[in-house]
Coordinates of C-alpha atoms in Angstrom, one line a residue:
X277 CA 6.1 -20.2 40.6
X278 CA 7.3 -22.8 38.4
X279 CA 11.2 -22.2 37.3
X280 CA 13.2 -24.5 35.4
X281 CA 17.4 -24.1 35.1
X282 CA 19.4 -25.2 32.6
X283 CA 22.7 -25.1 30.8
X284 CA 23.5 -25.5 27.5
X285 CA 26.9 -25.7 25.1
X286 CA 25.7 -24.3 21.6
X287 CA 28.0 -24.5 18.4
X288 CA 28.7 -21.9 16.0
X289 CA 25.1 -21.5 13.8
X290 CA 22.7 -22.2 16.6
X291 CA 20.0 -20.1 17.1
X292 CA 18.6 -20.5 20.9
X293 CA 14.9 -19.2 21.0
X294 CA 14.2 -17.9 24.2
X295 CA 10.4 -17.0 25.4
X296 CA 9.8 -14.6 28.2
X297 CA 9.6 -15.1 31.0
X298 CA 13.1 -16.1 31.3
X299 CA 16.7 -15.0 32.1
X300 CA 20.2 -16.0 29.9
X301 CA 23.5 -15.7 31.2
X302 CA 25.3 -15.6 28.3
X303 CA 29.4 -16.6 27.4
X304 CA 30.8 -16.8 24.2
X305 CA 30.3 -14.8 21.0
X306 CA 27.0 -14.7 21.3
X307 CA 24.2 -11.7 20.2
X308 CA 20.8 -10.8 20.2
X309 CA 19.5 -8.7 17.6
X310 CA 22.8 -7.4 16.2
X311 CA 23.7 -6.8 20.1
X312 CA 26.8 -8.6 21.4
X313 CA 25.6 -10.0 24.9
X314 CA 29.1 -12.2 25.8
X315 CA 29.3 -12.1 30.0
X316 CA 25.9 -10.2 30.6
X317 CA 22.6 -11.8 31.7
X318 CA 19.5 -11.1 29.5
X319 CA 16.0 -11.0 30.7
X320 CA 12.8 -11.8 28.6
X321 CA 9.6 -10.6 29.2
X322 CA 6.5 -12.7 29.5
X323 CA 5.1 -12.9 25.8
X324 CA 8.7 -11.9 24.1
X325 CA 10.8 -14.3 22.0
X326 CA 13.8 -13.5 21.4
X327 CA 16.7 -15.3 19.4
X328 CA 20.0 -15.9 20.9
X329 CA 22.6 -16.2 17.6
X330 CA 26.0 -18.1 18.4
X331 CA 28.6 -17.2 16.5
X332 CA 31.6 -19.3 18.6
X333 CA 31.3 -22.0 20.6
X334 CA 29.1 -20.7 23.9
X335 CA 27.7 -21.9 27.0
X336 CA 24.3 -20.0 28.1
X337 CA 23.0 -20.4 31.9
X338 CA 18.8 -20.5 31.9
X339 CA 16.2 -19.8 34.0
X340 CA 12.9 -20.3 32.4
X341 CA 10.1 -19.0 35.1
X342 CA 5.9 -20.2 34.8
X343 CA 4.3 -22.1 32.3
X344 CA 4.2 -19.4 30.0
X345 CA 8.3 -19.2 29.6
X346 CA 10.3 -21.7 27.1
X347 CA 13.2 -22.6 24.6
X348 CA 13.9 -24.1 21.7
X349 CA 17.1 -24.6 20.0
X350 CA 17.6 -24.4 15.7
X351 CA 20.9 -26.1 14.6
X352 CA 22.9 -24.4 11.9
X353 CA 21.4 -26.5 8.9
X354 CA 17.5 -24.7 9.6
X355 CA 19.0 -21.2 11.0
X356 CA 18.3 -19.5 7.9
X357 CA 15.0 -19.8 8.4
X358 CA 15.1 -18.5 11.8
X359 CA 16.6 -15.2 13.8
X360 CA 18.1 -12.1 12.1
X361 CA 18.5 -14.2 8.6
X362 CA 15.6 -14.0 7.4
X363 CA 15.8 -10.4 7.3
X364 CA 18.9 -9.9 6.3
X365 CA 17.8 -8.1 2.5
X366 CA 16.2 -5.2 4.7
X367 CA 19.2 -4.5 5.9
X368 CA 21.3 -4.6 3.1
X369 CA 18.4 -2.3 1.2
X370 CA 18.6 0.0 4.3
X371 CA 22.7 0.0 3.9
X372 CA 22.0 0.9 0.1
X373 CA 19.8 3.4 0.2
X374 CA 19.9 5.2 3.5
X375 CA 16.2 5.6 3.7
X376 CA 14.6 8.5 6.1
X377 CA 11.7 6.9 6.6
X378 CA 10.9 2.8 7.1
X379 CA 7.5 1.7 7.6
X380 CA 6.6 -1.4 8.8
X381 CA 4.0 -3.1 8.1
X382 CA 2.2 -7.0 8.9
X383 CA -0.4 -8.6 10.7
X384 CA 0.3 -9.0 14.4
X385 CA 2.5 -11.4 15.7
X386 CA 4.5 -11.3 12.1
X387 CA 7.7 -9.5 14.1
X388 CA 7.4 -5.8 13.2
X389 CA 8.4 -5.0 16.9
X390 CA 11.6 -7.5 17.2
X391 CA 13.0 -6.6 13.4
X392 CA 12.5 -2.2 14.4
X393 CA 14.6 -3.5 17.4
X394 CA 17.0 -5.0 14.9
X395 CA 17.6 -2.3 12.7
X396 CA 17.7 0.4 15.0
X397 CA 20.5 -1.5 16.7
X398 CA 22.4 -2.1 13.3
X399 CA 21.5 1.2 13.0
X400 CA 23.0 3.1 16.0
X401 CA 26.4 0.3 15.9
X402 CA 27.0 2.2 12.3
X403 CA 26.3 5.6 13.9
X404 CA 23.4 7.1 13.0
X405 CA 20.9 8.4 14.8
X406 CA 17.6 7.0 15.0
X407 CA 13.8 7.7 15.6
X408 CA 11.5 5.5 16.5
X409 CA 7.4 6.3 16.3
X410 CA 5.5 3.3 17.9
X411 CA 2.1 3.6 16.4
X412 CA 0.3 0.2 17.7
X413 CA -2.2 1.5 20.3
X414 CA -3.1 -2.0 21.2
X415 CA 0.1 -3.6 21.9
X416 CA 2.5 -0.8 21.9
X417 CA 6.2 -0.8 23.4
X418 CA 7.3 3.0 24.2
X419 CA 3.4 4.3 25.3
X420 CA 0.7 3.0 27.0
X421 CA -2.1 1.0 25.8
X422 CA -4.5 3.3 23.6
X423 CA -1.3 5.5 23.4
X424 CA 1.8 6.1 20.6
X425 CA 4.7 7.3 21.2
X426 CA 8.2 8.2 19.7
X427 CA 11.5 8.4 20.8
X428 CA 15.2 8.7 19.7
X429 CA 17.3 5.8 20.1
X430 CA 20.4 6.4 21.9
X431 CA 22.0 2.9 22.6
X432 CA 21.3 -0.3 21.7
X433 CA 18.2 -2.4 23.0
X434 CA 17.2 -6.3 23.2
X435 CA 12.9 -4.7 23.7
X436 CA 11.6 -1.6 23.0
X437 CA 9.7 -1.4 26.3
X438 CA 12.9 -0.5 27.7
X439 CA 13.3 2.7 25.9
X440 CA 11.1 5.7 27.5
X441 CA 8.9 7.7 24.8
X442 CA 10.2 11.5 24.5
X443 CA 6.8 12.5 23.1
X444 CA 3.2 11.0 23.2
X445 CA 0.1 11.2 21.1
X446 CA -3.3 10.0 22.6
X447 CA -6.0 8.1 21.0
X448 CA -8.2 6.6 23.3
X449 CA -9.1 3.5 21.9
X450 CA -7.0 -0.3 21.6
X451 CA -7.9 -0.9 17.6
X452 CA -7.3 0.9 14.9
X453 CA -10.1 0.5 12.7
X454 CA -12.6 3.6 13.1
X455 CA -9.8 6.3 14.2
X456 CA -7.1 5.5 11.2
X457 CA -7.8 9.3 10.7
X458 CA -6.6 10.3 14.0
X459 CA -3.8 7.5 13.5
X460 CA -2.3 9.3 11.0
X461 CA -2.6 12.7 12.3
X462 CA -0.4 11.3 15.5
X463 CA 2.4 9.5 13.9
X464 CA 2.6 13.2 11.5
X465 CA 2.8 14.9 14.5
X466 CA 5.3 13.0 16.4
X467 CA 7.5 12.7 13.8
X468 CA 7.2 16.3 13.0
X469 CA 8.9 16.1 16.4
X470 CA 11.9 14.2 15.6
X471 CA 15.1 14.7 14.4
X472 CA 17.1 11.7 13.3
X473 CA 19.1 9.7 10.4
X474 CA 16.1 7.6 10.1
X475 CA 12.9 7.0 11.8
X476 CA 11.4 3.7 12.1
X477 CA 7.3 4.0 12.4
X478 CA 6.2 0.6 13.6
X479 CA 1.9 0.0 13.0
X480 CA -0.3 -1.7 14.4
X481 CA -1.6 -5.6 13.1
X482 CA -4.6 -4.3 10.8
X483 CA -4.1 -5.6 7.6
X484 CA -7.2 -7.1 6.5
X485 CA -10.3 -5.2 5.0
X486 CA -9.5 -1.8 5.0
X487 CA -6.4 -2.1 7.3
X488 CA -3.9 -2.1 4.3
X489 CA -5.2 0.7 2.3
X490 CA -4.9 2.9 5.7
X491 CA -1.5 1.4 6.4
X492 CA -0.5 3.1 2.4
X493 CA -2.4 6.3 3.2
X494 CA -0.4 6.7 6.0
X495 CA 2.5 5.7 3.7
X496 CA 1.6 8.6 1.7
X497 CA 1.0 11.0 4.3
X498 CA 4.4 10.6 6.5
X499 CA 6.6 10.3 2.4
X500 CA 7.9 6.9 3.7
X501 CA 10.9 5.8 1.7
X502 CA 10.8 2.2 2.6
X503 CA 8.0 -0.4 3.6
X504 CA 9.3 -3.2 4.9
X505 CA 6.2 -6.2 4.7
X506 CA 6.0 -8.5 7.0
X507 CA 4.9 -12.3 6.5
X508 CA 1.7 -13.0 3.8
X509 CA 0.3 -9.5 3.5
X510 CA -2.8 -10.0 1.0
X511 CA -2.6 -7.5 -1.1
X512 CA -0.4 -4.8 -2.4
X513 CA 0.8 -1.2 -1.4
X514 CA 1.5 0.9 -4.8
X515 CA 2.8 4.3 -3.7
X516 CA 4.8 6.5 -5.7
X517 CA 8.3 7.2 -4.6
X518 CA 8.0 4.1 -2.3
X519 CA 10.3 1.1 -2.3
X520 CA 8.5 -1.9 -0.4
X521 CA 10.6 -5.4 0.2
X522 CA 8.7 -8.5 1.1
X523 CA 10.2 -10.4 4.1
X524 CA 9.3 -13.6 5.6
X525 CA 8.4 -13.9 9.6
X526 CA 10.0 -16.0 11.9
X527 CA 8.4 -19.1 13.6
X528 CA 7.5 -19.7 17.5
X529 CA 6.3 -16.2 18.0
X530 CA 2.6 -16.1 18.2
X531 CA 1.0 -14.5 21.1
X532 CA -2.2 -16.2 23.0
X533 CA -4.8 -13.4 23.6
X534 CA -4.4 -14.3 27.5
X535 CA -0.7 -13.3 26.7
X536 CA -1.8 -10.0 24.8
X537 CA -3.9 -9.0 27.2
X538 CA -0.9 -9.1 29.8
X539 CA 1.2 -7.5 27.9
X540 CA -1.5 -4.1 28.1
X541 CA -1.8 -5.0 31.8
X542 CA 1.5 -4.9 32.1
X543 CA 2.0 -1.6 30.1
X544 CA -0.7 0.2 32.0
X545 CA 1.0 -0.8 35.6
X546 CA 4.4 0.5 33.6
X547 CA 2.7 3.8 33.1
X548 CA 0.7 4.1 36.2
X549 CA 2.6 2.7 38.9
X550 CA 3.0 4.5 42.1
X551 CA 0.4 6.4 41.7
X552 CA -1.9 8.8 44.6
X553 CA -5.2 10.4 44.8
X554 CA -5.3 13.6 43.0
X555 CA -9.0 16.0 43.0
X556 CA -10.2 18.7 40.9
X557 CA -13.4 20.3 40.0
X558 CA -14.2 19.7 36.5
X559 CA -14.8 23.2 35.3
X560 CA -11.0 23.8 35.7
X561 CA -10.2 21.4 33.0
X562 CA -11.2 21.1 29.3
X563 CA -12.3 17.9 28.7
X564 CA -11.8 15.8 25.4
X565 CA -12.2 12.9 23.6
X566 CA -10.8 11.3 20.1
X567 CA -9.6 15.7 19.8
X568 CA -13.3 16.5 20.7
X569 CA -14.6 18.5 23.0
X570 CA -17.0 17.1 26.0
X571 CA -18.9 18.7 28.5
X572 CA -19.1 17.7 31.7
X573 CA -22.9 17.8 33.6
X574 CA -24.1 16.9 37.0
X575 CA -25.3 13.0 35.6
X576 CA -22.1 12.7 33.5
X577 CA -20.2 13.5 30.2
X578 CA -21.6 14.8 27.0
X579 CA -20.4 14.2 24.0
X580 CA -21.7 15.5 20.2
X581 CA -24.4 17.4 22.4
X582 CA -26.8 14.2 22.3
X583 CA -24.4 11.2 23.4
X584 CA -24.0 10.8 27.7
X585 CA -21.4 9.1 29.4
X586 CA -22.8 8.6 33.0
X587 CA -20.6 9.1 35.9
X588 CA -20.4 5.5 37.2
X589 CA -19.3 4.7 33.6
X590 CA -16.0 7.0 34.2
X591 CA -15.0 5.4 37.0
X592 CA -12.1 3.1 36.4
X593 CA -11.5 5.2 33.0
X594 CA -7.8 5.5 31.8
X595 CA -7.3 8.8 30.6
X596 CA -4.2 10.9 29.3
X597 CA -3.5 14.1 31.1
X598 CA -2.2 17.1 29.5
X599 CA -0.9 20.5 29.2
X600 CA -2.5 22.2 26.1
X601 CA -2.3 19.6 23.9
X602 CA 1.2 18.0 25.0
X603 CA 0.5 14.5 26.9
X604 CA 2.5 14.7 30.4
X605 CA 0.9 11.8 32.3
X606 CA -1.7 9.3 32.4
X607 CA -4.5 8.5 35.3
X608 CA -7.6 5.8 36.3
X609 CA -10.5 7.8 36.9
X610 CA -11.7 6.6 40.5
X611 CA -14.6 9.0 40.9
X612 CA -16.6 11.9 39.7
X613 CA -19.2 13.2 42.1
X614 CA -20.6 16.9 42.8
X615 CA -18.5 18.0 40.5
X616 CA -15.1 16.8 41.5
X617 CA -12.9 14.0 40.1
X618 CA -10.7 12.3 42.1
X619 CA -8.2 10.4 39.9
X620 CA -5.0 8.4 40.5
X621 CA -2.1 9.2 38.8
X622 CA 2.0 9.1 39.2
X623 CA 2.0 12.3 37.5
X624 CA 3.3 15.5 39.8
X625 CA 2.9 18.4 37.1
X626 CA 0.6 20.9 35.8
X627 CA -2.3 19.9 33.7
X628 CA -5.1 21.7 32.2
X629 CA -6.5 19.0 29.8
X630 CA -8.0 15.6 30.3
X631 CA -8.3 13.1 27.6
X632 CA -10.7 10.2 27.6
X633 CA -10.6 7.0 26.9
X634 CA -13.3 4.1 26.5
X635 CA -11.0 1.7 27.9
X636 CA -12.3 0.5 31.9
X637 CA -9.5 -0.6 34.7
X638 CA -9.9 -2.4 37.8
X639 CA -8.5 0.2 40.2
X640 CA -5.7 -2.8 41.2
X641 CA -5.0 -2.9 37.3
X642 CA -5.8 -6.2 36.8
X643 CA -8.9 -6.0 34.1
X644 CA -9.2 -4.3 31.6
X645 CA -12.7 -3.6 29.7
X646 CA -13.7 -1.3 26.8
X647 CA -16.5 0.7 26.7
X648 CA -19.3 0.6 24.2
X649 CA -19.3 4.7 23.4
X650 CA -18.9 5.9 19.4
X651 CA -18.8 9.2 18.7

């Protein structure tokens, strides 16, 4: 693999932009999203940018590895246009108001991830708690792909794949548009589940057609008290009771789709690594899918009592396993024959639920296809 070392002497005001994959060891007064890093070594991963804000004179050690990994450096005169300044209004709103509840909302790539990072570790340095529901089932931090999740933020972060979800809600599917029904019914019910200062929900990237006027019903639904846009959002969000602040998205941060498609293979390793053969029979689990009921036959799955899923179309499936209707684990369908599955799956506990997807792995995880099934 191609690495590439170097060592640079920044002045106070630069901004060092640092794409993943790639390591900083980092002296000086130096942070990363509100996060004083002086004397620790940072790493980024593959697809992530993250800026590197000098405050004092610094040195900072790199190791940029592959072709996908990189830097730039902004100089003091252009930082305000890059890093935690451009959002710097949100926080002072946040500091005004004390909002329970801030939405965020943009296309994708537009930030929402890095800037939840950023205020929940303003956030948590002030001493609240915080709550944070993931809602982006295609390129989610804290769940699985076709997953959200939520947690409570107990320290502070540089990514939010390193925090671990307390609570999951399964959808089944890698896009939004279709199930912005069951959307909203998940982040309701996971933050039903949390109790915080303030939760951050970050969405998914749907913003066009009829991805802004689900992105203010679920506004509505959850009582938001701030939505923070991100970067040129056509259109508007009128909701009563609602404050909503316009901010601009930072440069260098667009993802290829070879680089968002690693990111979900890397997210579905993350979940289902270490995994072993597990069989059942399948009249000893319920089987759903999108909250539906399926039935399981001899030649494969029926769904809506007209719809079939043959077998060989299950195999490979990635499915969320759970106990009444709380998610515990996740599993690749390998095979269902004569009535038994056998699955693999890290997960060691009791289950009595199965919830399908109609997203396909490669039993080594490194393909990923979705299925053609609407119900």
């Amino acid at each position: 693999m191609k690495r590439l070392s170097r060592t640079l002497n920044l002045d106070v005001g630069s901004i060092l932009l640092l794409k993943g994959r790639a390591t900083a060891r980092c002296k000086g007064r130096v942070t990363i999203l509100g996060m004083d890093v002086d004397g620790r070594e940072v790493r980024v991963k593959q697809g992530k940018v993250l800026p590197i804000e000098v405050h004092g004179s610094a040195t900072i050690s790199l190791c940029i590895e592959g072709d996908e990994g990189g830097y730039s450096v902004v100089d003091k005169d252009s930082s305000s246009r890059v890093g935690t300044a451009i959002w710097q209004n949100v926080i002072d709103v946040i500091r005004d108001s004390r909002p329970r509840r801030v939405m965020l909302v943009g296309a994708t790539d537009t930030g929402k991830s890095t800037l939840a990072t950023y205020i929940s570790n303003i956030a948590v340095a002030e001493g609240l708690s915080v709550g944070i529901v993931d809602s982006d089932i295609g390129q989610g931090d804290i769940a699985p792909p076709a997953c959200m999740g939520s947690c409570i933020v107990r320290e502070q972060v540089l990514d939010l794949r390193d925090l671990d979800a307390d609570m999951y809600y399964f959808i089944g599917r890698i896009t939004p548009a279709g199930v912005e029904d069951h959307l909203i019914r998940g982040v309701m019910h996971l933050l039903n589940h949390l109790n915080a200062d303030m939760v951050i929900v970050n969405t998914d990237g749907y913003v066009g057609d009829q991805g802004l006027r689900y992105k203010a019903r679920m506004a509505e639904a959850i009582n938001a008290d701030l939505i923070v846009m991100l970067g040129d959002v056509e259109g508007s969000m009128d909701i009563p009771n609602t404050r909503i602040v316009r901010v601009e998205t930072s440069s260098n941060i667009q993802k290829s789709r070879d680089e968002r498609i690693a990111r979900r293979i890397e997210q579905y390793k993350r979940f289902l690594a270490g995994g072993k053969q597990v069989r059942f029979r399948t009249k000893s689990k319920e089987f759903t899918m999108l909250c539906r009921r399926v039935t399981f036959m001899n030649y494969g799955v029926v769904v809506n009592d007209s719809m079939i899923i043959p077998n060989d179309m299950l195999t490979g499936m990635f499915v969320a396993l759970a106990f009444m209707d709380d998610v515990m684990g996740f599993a690749i369908l390998e095979r269902v024959e004569g009535g038994i599955v056998t699955m693999v799956t890290n997960y060691e506990g009791e289950f009595n639920k199965v919830m399908l997807s109609n997203i396909k792995l490669s039993m080594d995880m490194s393909m990923e296809h979705r299925l053609n099934i609407i119900i």
